[in-house]
Coordinates of C-alpha atoms and ligand atoms in Angstrom, one line a residue:
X16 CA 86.5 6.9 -171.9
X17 CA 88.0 5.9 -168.9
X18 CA 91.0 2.8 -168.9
X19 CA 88.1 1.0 -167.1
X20 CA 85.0 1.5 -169.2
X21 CA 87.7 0.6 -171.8
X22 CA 88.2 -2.6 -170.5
X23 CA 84.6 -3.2 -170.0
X24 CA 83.5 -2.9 -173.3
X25 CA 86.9 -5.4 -174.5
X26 CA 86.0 -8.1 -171.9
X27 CA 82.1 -7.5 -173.2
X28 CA 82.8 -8.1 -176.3
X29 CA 85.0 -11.8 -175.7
X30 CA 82.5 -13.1 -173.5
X31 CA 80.0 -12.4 -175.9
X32 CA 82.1 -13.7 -178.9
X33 CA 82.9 -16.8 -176.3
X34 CA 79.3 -17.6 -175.7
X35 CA 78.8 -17.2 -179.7
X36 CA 81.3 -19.9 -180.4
X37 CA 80.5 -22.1 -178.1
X38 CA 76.5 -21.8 -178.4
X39 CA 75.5 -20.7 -175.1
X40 CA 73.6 -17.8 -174.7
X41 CA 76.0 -14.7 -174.1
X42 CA 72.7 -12.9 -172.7
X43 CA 73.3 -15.7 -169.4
X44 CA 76.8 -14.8 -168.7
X45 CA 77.4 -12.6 -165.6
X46 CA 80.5 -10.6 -165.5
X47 CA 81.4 -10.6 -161.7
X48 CA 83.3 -7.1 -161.6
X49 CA 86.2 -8.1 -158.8
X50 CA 86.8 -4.8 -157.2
X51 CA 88.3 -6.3 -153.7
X52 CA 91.5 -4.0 -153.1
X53 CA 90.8 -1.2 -155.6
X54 CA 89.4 1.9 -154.4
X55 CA 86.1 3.9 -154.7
X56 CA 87.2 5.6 -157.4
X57 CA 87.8 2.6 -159.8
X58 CA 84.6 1.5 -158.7
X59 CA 82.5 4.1 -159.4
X60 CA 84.6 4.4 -163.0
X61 CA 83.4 1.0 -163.7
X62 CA 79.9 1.9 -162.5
X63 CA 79.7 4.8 -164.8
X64 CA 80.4 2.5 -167.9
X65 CA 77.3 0.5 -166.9
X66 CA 79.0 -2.4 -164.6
X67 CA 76.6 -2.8 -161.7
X68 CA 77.8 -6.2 -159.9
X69 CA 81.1 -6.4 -157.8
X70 CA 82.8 -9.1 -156.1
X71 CA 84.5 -8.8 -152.7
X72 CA 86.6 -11.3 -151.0
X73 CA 86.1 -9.7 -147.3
X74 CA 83.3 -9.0 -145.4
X75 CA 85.1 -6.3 -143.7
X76 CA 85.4 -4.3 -146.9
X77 CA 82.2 -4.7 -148.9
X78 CA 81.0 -3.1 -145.1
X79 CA 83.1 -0.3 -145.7
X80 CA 82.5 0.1 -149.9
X81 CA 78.8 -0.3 -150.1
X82 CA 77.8 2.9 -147.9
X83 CA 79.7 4.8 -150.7
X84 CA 78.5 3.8 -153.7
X85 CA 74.8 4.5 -154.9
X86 CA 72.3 1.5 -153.5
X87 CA 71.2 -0.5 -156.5
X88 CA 74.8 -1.8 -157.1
X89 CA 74.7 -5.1 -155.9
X90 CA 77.3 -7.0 -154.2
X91 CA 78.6 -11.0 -154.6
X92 CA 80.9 -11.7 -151.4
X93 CA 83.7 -14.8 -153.4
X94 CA 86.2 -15.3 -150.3
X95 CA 85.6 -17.8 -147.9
X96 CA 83.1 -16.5 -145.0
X97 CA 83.9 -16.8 -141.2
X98 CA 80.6 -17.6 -138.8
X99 CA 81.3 -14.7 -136.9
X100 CA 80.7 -12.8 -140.1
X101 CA 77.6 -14.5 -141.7
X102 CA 74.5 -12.0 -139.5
X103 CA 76.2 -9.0 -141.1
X104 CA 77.1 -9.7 -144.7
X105 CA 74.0 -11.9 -145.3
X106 CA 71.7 -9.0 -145.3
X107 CA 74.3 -7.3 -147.9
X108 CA 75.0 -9.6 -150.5
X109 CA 73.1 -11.2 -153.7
X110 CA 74.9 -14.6 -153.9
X111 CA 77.8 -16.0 -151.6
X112 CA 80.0 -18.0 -153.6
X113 CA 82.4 -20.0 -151.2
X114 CA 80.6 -22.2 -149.2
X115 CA 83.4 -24.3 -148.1
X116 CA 82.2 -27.1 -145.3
X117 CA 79.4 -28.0 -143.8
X118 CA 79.3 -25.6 -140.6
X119 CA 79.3 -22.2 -142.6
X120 CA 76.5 -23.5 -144.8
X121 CA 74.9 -24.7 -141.2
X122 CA 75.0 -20.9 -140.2
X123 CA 74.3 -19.0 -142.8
X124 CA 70.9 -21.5 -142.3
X125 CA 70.5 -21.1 -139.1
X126 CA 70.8 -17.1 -139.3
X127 CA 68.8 -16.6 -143.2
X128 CA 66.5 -18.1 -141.0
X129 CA 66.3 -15.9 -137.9
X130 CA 66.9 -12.7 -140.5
X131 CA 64.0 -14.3 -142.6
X132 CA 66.1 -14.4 -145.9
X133 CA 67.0 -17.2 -148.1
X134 CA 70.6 -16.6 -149.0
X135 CA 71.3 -17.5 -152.2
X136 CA 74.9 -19.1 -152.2
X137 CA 77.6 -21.4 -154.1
X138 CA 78.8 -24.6 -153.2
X139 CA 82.6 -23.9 -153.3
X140 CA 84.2 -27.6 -154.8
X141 CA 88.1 -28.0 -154.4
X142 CA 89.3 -29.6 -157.6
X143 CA 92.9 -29.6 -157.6
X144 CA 93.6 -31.2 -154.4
X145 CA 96.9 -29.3 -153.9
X146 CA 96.8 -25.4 -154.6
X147 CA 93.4 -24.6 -152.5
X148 CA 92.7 -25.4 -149.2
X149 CA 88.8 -24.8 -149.4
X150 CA 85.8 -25.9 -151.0
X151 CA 84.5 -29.7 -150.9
X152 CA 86.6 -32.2 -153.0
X153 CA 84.2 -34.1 -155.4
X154 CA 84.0 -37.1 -152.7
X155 CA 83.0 -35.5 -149.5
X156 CA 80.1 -33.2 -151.7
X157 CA 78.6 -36.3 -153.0
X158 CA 78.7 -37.2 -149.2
X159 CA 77.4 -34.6 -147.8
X160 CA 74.9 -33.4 -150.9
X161 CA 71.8 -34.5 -149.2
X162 CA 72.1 -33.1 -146.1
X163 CA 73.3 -30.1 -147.7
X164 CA 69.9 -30.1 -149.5
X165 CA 67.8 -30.5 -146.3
X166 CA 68.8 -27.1 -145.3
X167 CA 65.9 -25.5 -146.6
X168 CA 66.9 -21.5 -145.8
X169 CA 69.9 -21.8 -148.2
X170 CA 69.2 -21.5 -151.5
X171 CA 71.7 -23.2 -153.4
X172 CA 72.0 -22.1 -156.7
X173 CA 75.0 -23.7 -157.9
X174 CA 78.7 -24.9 -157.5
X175 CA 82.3 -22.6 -158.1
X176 CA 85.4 -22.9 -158.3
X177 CA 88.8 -21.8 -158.2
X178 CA 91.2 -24.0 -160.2
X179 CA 95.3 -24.6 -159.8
X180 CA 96.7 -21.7 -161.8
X181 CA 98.0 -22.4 -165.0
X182 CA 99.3 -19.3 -167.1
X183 CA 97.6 -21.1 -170.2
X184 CA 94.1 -21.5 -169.9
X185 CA 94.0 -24.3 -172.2
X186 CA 94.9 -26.3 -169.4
X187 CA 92.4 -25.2 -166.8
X188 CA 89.6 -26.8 -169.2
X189 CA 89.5 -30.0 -168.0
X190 CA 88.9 -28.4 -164.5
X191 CA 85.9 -26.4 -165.8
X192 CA 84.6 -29.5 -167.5
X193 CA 84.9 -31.8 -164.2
X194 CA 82.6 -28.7 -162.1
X195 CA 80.1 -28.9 -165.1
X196 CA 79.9 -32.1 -165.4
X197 CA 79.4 -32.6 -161.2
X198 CA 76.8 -29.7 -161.6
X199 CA 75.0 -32.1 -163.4
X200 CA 75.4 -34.6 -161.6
X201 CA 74.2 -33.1 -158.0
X202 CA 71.4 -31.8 -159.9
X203 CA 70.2 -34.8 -160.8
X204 CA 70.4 -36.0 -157.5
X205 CA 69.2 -33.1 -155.5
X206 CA 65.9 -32.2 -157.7
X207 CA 66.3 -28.8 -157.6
X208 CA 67.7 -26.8 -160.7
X209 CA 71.5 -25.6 -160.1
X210 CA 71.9 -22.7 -162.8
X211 CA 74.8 -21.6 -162.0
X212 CA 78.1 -22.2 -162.6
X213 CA 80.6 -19.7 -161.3
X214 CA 84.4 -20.2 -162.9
X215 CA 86.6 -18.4 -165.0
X216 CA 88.9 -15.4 -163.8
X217 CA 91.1 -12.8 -165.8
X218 CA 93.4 -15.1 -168.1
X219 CA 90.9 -17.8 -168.3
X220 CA 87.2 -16.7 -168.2
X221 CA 86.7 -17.6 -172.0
X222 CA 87.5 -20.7 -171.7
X223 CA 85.0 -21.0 -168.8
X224 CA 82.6 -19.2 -171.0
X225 CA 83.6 -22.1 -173.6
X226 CA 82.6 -24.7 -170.8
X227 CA 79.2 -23.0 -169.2
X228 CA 80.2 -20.5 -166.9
X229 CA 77.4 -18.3 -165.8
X230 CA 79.4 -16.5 -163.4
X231 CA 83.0 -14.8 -164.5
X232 CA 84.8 -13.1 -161.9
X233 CA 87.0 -11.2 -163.2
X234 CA 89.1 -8.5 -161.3
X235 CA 92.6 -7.5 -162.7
X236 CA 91.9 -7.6 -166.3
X237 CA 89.3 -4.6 -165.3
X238 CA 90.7 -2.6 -162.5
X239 CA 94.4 -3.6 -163.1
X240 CA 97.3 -5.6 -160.9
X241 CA 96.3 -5.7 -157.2
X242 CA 99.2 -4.2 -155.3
X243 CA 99.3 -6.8 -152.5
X244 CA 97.7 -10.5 -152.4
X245 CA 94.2 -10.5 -151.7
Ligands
PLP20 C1 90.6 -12.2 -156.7 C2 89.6 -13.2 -157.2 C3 89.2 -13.3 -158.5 C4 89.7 -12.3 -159.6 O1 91.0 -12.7 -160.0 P1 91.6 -11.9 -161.3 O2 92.7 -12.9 -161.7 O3 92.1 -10.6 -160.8 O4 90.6 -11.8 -162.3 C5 88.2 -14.3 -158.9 N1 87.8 -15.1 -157.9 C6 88.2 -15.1 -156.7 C7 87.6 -16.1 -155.7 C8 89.1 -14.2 -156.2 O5 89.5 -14.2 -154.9

């Protein structure tokens, strides 16, 4: 077995045991493999032990990854997305996570539309004022909710987020809680159904298991240390 399918079948078996203990259903959880930096080889390592969903930060390199790999893996793009960007990786990815302002979500509208797709994407919320420069802070996304909503080619299927980093993950809880609890909260108001909560990264995804996540996205717990910042 390789160091990957190793890894795997570890982080399998915590967000299953996670979801156990915290009765949600571990059969709703979607580990996120986060492949952005590692080579084709890890990739197709992890493919081989059954992993067949990968997370990318840049456009430019899920362009140059998927032609390798076989077709039905799918991909998630998690960094933020530039307009210029939006016609090529829309037709691409399953699920964008970081929709960070209003304008990106205003394109990738505009163009689902003329490419006839519905992209299904994430509402990026910026909790912790001070370590993350993206995402809507829980004031300007109850602002801007509705109109959010009227764009009918985006199909928003939920909210993310990226919390301040704190080497225990005990103390990331409360952030988890907070995009839970404002999940609810838009749902109510939007009518339509927001399944999915997308939060939780190496150190901390059982916690955000613990709290609801339905998206992990976990990279260097599987593939290893990224050797520069991503
Ligand atoms: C890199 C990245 C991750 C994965 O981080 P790890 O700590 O390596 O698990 C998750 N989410 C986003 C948005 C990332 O950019």
């Amino acid at each position: 077995m390789s160091a990957i399918a190793a890894c795997l079948e570890n982080i399998r078996e915590c967000i299953h045991a996670a979801a156990i203990r915290s009765g949600h259903d571990a059969a709703a959880v979607e580990l996120l493999a986060v492949s952005k930096t590692h080579p084709i080889e890890s990739i197709q390592q992890a493919i081989d032990a059954g992993q067949l969903v990968f997370g990318e930060n840049r456009v430019q390199e899920i362009l140059i990854k998927q032609p390798q790999l076989p077709s039905h893996v799918r991909w998630h793009l998690i960094g933020p997305l530039q307009s210029n960007k939006v016609r090529k990786v829309l037709p691409l990815v399953e699920m964008i996570h970081a929709v960070d302002s209003f304008d990106i979500a205003k394109d990738i509208n505009r163009i689902g539309g003329e490419l006839g797709l519905r992209p299904r994407v994430l509402i990026e919320i910026n909790l912790g004022t001070e370590s993350s420069k993206h995402g809507f802070n829980p004031t300007t996304i109850r602002e801007q909710w509705a109109p959010l909503c009227a764009l009918d080619k985006l199909n928003i299927q939920g909210v993310m987020c990226i919390p301040p980093f704190d080497p225990l993950p005990e103390k990331t809880r409360p952030y988890f809680v907070m995009l839970r609890e404002l999940r609810d909260e838009l749902e109510k108001r939007g009518g339509a159904p927001l399944p999915q909560l997308s939060m939780g990264m190496s150190h901390d995804y059982e916690v955000a298991i613990e709290e609801g996540a339905t998206i992990v996205r976990v990279g260097s717990a599987i593939f290893g240390s990224r050797a520069a910042k991503a």
